[in-house]
mmCIF file of C-alpha atoms in Angstrom:
data_model
loop_
_atom_site.group_PDB
_atom_site.id
_atom_site.type_symbol
_atom_site.label_atom_id
_atom_site.label_comp_id
_atom_site.label_asym_id
_atom_site.label_seq_id
_atom_site.Cartn_x
_atom_site.Cartn_y
_atom_site.Cartn_z
ATOM 1 C CA MET A 32 -7.867 -6.859 -9.603
ATOM 2 C CA ASP A 33 -9.549 -3.074 -8.685
ATOM 3 C CA PHE A 34 -9.766 -1.873 -12.037
ATOM 4 C CA PRO A 35 -9.961 -4.224 -14.860
ATOM 5 C CA LYS A 36 -8.509 -2.746 -18.188
ATOM 6 C CA GLN A 37 -10.746 -1.011 -20.706
ATOM 7 C CA GLU A 38 -10.875 0.637 -23.336
ATOM 8 C CA GLY A 39 -13.043 3.219 -25.636
ATOM 9 C CA ARG A 40 -13.139 5.773 -27.793
ATOM 10 C CA LEU A 41 -13.356 9.847 -27.793
ATOM 11 C CA THR A 42 -14.492 11.690 -30.559
ATOM 12 C CA PHE A 43 -13.607 15.423 -30.983
ATOM 13 C CA ASN A 44 -15.227 17.397 -33.513
ATOM 14 C CA VAL A 45 -13.293 19.858 -35.822
ATOM 15 C CA GLY A 46 -12.016 22.785 -33.504
ATOM 16 C CA GLN A 47 -12.700 20.625 -30.275
ATOM 17 C CA ARG A 48 -9.873 20.955 -27.807
ATOM 18 C CA ASN A 49 -11.300 19.457 -24.569
ATOM 19 C CA THR A 50 -13.989 16.978 -23.605
ATOM 20 C CA SER A 51 -15.014 14.596 -20.779
ATOM 21 C CA LEU A 52 -14.454 11.178 -19.925
ATOM 22 C CA ASP A 53 -16.991 8.753 -17.894
ATOM 23 C CA ILE A 54 -14.637 6.319 -16.173
ATOM 24 C CA TYR A 55 -17.125 3.781 -14.541
ATOM 25 C CA LEU A 56 -15.932 1.752 -11.346
ATOM 26 C CA THR A 57 -16.552 -1.904 -9.977
ATOM 27 C CA PRO A 58 -16.073 -1.292 -6.358
ATOM 28 C CA ASP A 59 -17.903 -5.176 -6.088
ATOM 29 C CA LEU A 60 -15.037 -5.899 -8.211
ATOM 30 C CA ALA A 61 -12.035 -4.330 -5.572
ATOM 31 C CA SER A 62 -9.451 -5.815 -4.042
ATOM 32 C CA THR A 63 -9.101 -5.984 -0.019
ATOM 33 C CA ARG A 64 -6.012 -4.063 -0.562
ATOM 34 C CA PRO A 65 -6.493 -0.548 1.140
ATOM 35 C CA THR A 66 -6.362 2.797 -0.340
ATOM 36 C CA PRO A 67 -5.073 4.565 -1.956
ATOM 37 C CA LYS A 68 -5.442 2.660 -5.077
ATOM 38 C CA ARG A 69 -4.301 4.317 -8.373
ATOM 39 C CA PHE A 70 -5.102 3.371 -12.162
ATOM 40 C CA GLN A 71 -3.907 5.359 -15.527
ATOM 41 C CA VAL A 72 -6.239 6.887 -18.345
ATOM 42 C CA GLU A 73 -4.195 6.610 -21.264
ATOM 43 C CA LEU A 74 -4.650 8.249 -24.639
ATOM 44 C CA TYR A 75 -3.367 6.907 -27.475
ATOM 45 C CA ASN A 76 -3.815 5.864 -31.247
ATOM 46 C CA ALA A 77 -5.183 9.366 -32.500
ATOM 47 C CA THR A 78 -6.012 9.329 -36.651
ATOM 48 C CA GLY A 79 -7.508 12.139 -38.557
ATOM 49 C CA GLY A 80 -4.548 14.483 -38.341
ATOM 50 C CA THR A 81 -4.722 14.666 -34.428
ATOM 51 C CA ARG A 82 -2.069 13.587 -32.110
ATOM 52 C CA VAL A 83 -1.524 12.803 -28.853
ATOM 53 C CA HIS A 84 1.234 15.275 -26.517
ATOM 54 C CA PRO A 85 3.642 12.897 -25.100
ATOM 55 C CA LEU A 86 3.720 14.791 -21.690
ATOM 56 C CA PHE A 87 -0.015 15.172 -21.172
ATOM 57 C CA GLY A 88 -1.449 11.368 -22.812
ATOM 58 C CA VAL A 89 -1.646 9.625 -19.718
ATOM 59 C CA ALA A 90 -3.784 11.014 -16.594
ATOM 60 C CA ASN A 91 -3.121 9.407 -13.067
ATOM 61 C CA VAL A 92 -6.394 9.045 -11.071
ATOM 62 C CA THR A 93 -6.074 8.145 -7.202
ATOM 63 C CA LEU A 94 -8.635 6.947 -5.037
ATOM 64 C CA VAL A 95 -7.931 8.103 -1.364
ATOM 65 C CA SER A 96 -10.785 7.271 1.746
ATOM 66 C CA ASN A 97 -10.736 11.166 3.005
ATOM 67 C CA ALA A 98 -10.444 14.906 2.256
ATOM 68 C CA ALA A 99 -7.127 14.588 4.731
ATOM 69 C CA SER A 100 -5.670 12.291 2.158
ATOM 70 C CA GLU A 101 -6.641 13.813 -0.173
ATOM 71 C CA ALA A 102 -4.807 17.218 0.516
ATOM 72 C CA VAL A 103 -1.823 15.208 0.903
ATOM 73 C CA TRP A 104 -2.040 13.317 -2.818
ATOM 74 C CA LEU A 105 -2.789 16.761 -4.475
ATOM 75 C CA ILE A 106 0.806 18.110 -3.310
ATOM 76 C CA LEU A 107 1.838 15.491 -5.306
ATOM 77 C CA GLU A 108 0.339 16.229 -8.504
ATOM 78 C CA GLN A 109 2.449 19.680 -8.645
ATOM 79 C CA LEU A 110 5.461 16.838 -9.545
ATOM 80 C CA HIS A 111 3.628 15.910 -12.449
ATOM 81 C CA GLN A 112 5.192 18.427 -15.182
ATOM 82 C CA PRO A 113 8.977 20.035 -15.582
ATOM 83 C CA LEU A 114 10.435 20.827 -12.298
ATOM 84 C CA ASP A 115 12.429 23.669 -11.207
ATOM 85 C CA SER A 116 13.754 24.576 -7.397
ATOM 86 C CA THR A 117 10.526 27.065 -7.417
ATOM 87 C CA ILE A 118 8.198 24.238 -7.497
ATOM 88 C CA LEU A 119 10.450 21.576 -5.918
ATOM 89 C CA ASN A 120 10.824 24.498 -2.818
ATOM 90 C CA GLN A 121 6.973 24.807 -3.334
ATOM 91 C CA VAL A 122 6.050 21.261 -2.715
ATOM 92 C CA LEU A 123 8.422 20.666 -0.009
ATOM 93 C CA GLN A 124 7.293 23.120 2.163
ATOM 94 C CA ARG A 125 3.786 21.936 1.694
ATOM 95 C CA LEU A 126 4.939 18.900 2.862
ATOM 96 C CA ILE A 127 6.761 19.695 5.392
ATOM 97 C CA ASN A 128 3.478 21.546 7.106
ATOM 98 C CA GLU A 129 1.495 18.316 6.237
ATOM 99 C CA VAL A 130 3.972 16.073 8.301
ATOM 100 C CA SER A 131 4.100 18.551 11.692
ATOM 101 C CA THR A 132 1.298 16.186 12.634
ATOM 102 C CA HIS A 133 0.603 12.595 12.718
ATOM 103 C CA LEU A 134 0.124 11.218 8.924
ATOM 104 C CA SER A 135 -2.181 8.053 7.927
ATOM 105 C CA ARG A 136 -0.643 5.570 6.175
ATOM 106 C CA GLU A 137 -2.506 6.925 2.850
ATOM 107 C CA GLN A 138 -0.594 10.326 3.928
ATOM 108 C CA MET A 139 2.891 8.494 4.025
ATOM 109 C CA ALA A 140 2.399 6.909 1.109
ATOM 110 C CA ALA A 141 2.054 10.081 -0.820
ATOM 111 C CA VAL A 142 4.461 11.999 1.234
ATOM 112 C CA LEU A 143 7.450 9.450 0.469
ATOM 113 C CA GLU A 144 6.171 8.948 -3.021
ATOM 114 C CA ALA A 145 6.572 12.908 -3.790
ATOM 115 C CA LEU A 146 10.025 12.296 -2.006
ATOM 116 C CA GLY A 147 10.879 9.552 -4.579
ATOM 117 C CA LYS A 148 10.393 12.259 -7.303
ATOM 118 C CA VAL A 149 12.099 14.894 -5.609
ATOM 119 C CA LEU A 150 15.044 12.478 -5.164
ATOM 120 C CA ALA A 151 14.650 11.167 -8.610
ATOM 121 C CA GLU A 152 15.546 14.923 -9.825
ATOM 122 C CA ALA A 153 17.965 15.380 -7.120
ATOM 123 C CA GLU A 154 19.505 12.039 -9.036
ATOM 124 C CA ARG A 155 19.446 13.550 -12.259
ATOM 125 C CA ALA A 156 20.708 16.999 -11.676
ATOM 126 C CA PRO A 157 22.059 18.492 -8.439
ATOM 127 C CA LEU A 158 19.251 20.406 -6.139
ATOM 128 C CA GLN A 159 19.624 23.973 -5.831
ATOM 129 C CA GLU A 160 20.472 24.480 -1.956
ATOM 130 C CA SER A 161 17.125 25.676 -0.854
ATOM 131 C CA SER A 162 15.561 22.619 -2.336
ATOM 132 C CA ARG A 163 18.514 20.186 -0.613
ATOM 133 C CA ASN A 164 17.622 22.077 2.913
ATOM 134 C CA LEU A 165 13.819 21.237 2.614
ATOM 135 C CA THR A 166 14.274 17.971 1.964
ATOM 136 C CA TYR A 167 17.074 17.798 4.697
ATOM 137 C CA ASN A 168 13.900 19.342 6.697
ATOM 138 C CA LEU A 169 11.396 16.758 5.754
ATOM 139 C CA LEU A 170 13.458 14.096 6.328
ATOM 140 C CA CYS A 171 14.742 14.971 9.622
ATOM 141 C CA ALA A 172 11.034 15.676 10.696
ATOM 142 C CA LEU A 173 10.235 12.245 9.285
ATOM 143 C CA ALA A 174 12.708 10.537 11.423
ATOM 144 C CA ASN A 175 11.689 11.921 14.594
ATOM 145 C CA PRO A 176 11.969 9.703 17.215
ATOM 146 C CA SER A 177 8.552 10.561 18.848
ATOM 147 C CA ARG A 178 6.766 10.075 16.229
ATOM 148 C CA VAL A 179 4.957 6.683 15.769
ATOM 149 C CA ASP A 180 3.420 7.046 12.102
ATOM 150 C CA THR A 181 7.038 6.648 10.893
ATOM 151 C CA ARG A 182 8.211 3.710 13.567
ATOM 152 C CA GLY A 183 9.809 0.859 11.926
ATOM 153 C CA LEU A 184 9.309 2.400 8.605
ATOM 154 C CA SER A 185 12.180 1.119 6.806
ATOM 155 C CA HIS A 186 11.235 2.965 3.378
ATOM 156 C CA LEU A 187 12.053 6.077 5.293
ATOM 157 C CA ALA A 188 15.656 4.617 5.935
ATOM 158 C CA GLU A 189 15.876 3.742 1.947
ATOM 159 C CA VAL A 190 14.392 7.341 1.205
ATOM 160 C CA ALA A 191 17.422 8.730 3.386
ATOM 161 C CA GLU A 192 19.882 7.088 1.943
ATOM 162 C CA ARG A 193 19.014 8.240 -1.350
ATOM 163 C CA PHE A 194 19.054 11.377 -0.471
ATOM 164 C CA ALA A 195 22.352 11.203 0.982
ATOM 165 C CA PHE A 196 23.723 9.354 -2.416
ATOM 166 C CA SER A 197 21.965 12.357 -3.989
ATOM 167 C CA LEU A 198 24.139 14.744 -2.878
ATOM 168 C CA LEU A 199 26.998 13.262 -4.855
ATOM 169 C CA THR A 200 25.325 13.935 -8.363
ATOM 170 C CA GLN A 201 27.900 15.280 -10.589
ATOM 171 C CA ARG A 202 30.519 16.000 -7.934
ATOM 172 C CA GLN A 203 34.092 14.213 -7.959
ATOM 173 C CA CYS A 204 34.893 11.981 -4.997
ATOM 174 C CA GLU A 205 38.655 11.847 -3.850
ATOM 175 C CA MET A 206 40.390 8.803 -3.123
#
């Protein structure tokens, strides 16, 4: 187990809105699985008339091996908020820019996770045409036969299939 569960207490003074939290990692207990490695920090059981906001009480922490991977994972962070076509388009365009070169396994994991979040949104409500086109362009870039980093990546086929089915969201099929 990379991150054993730990609990602690945060105390806020009256009127204080922010505080810092120290997280001690234990690399000597880490698994041999490669990065990225993720864990969550969750705030709960607020007392004294305070409350934890339901959308902002959980923070995802991702550990990566280098700055290039960090850049791709930071794009993914934009998808942890209410999404509209402007945000989706910005994220998709940045991902398209990132996939213009060979990606490491760690970077590819971030791209595929981001695509999963975009497609979850597309399965709830149809994407705007611009977002659909950018998603298509991203998938085409990843499916390019000359790419070595996606060769044999069966998860990419699953993502492409999800995209195809998302095009039918809230549409009637004629029989």
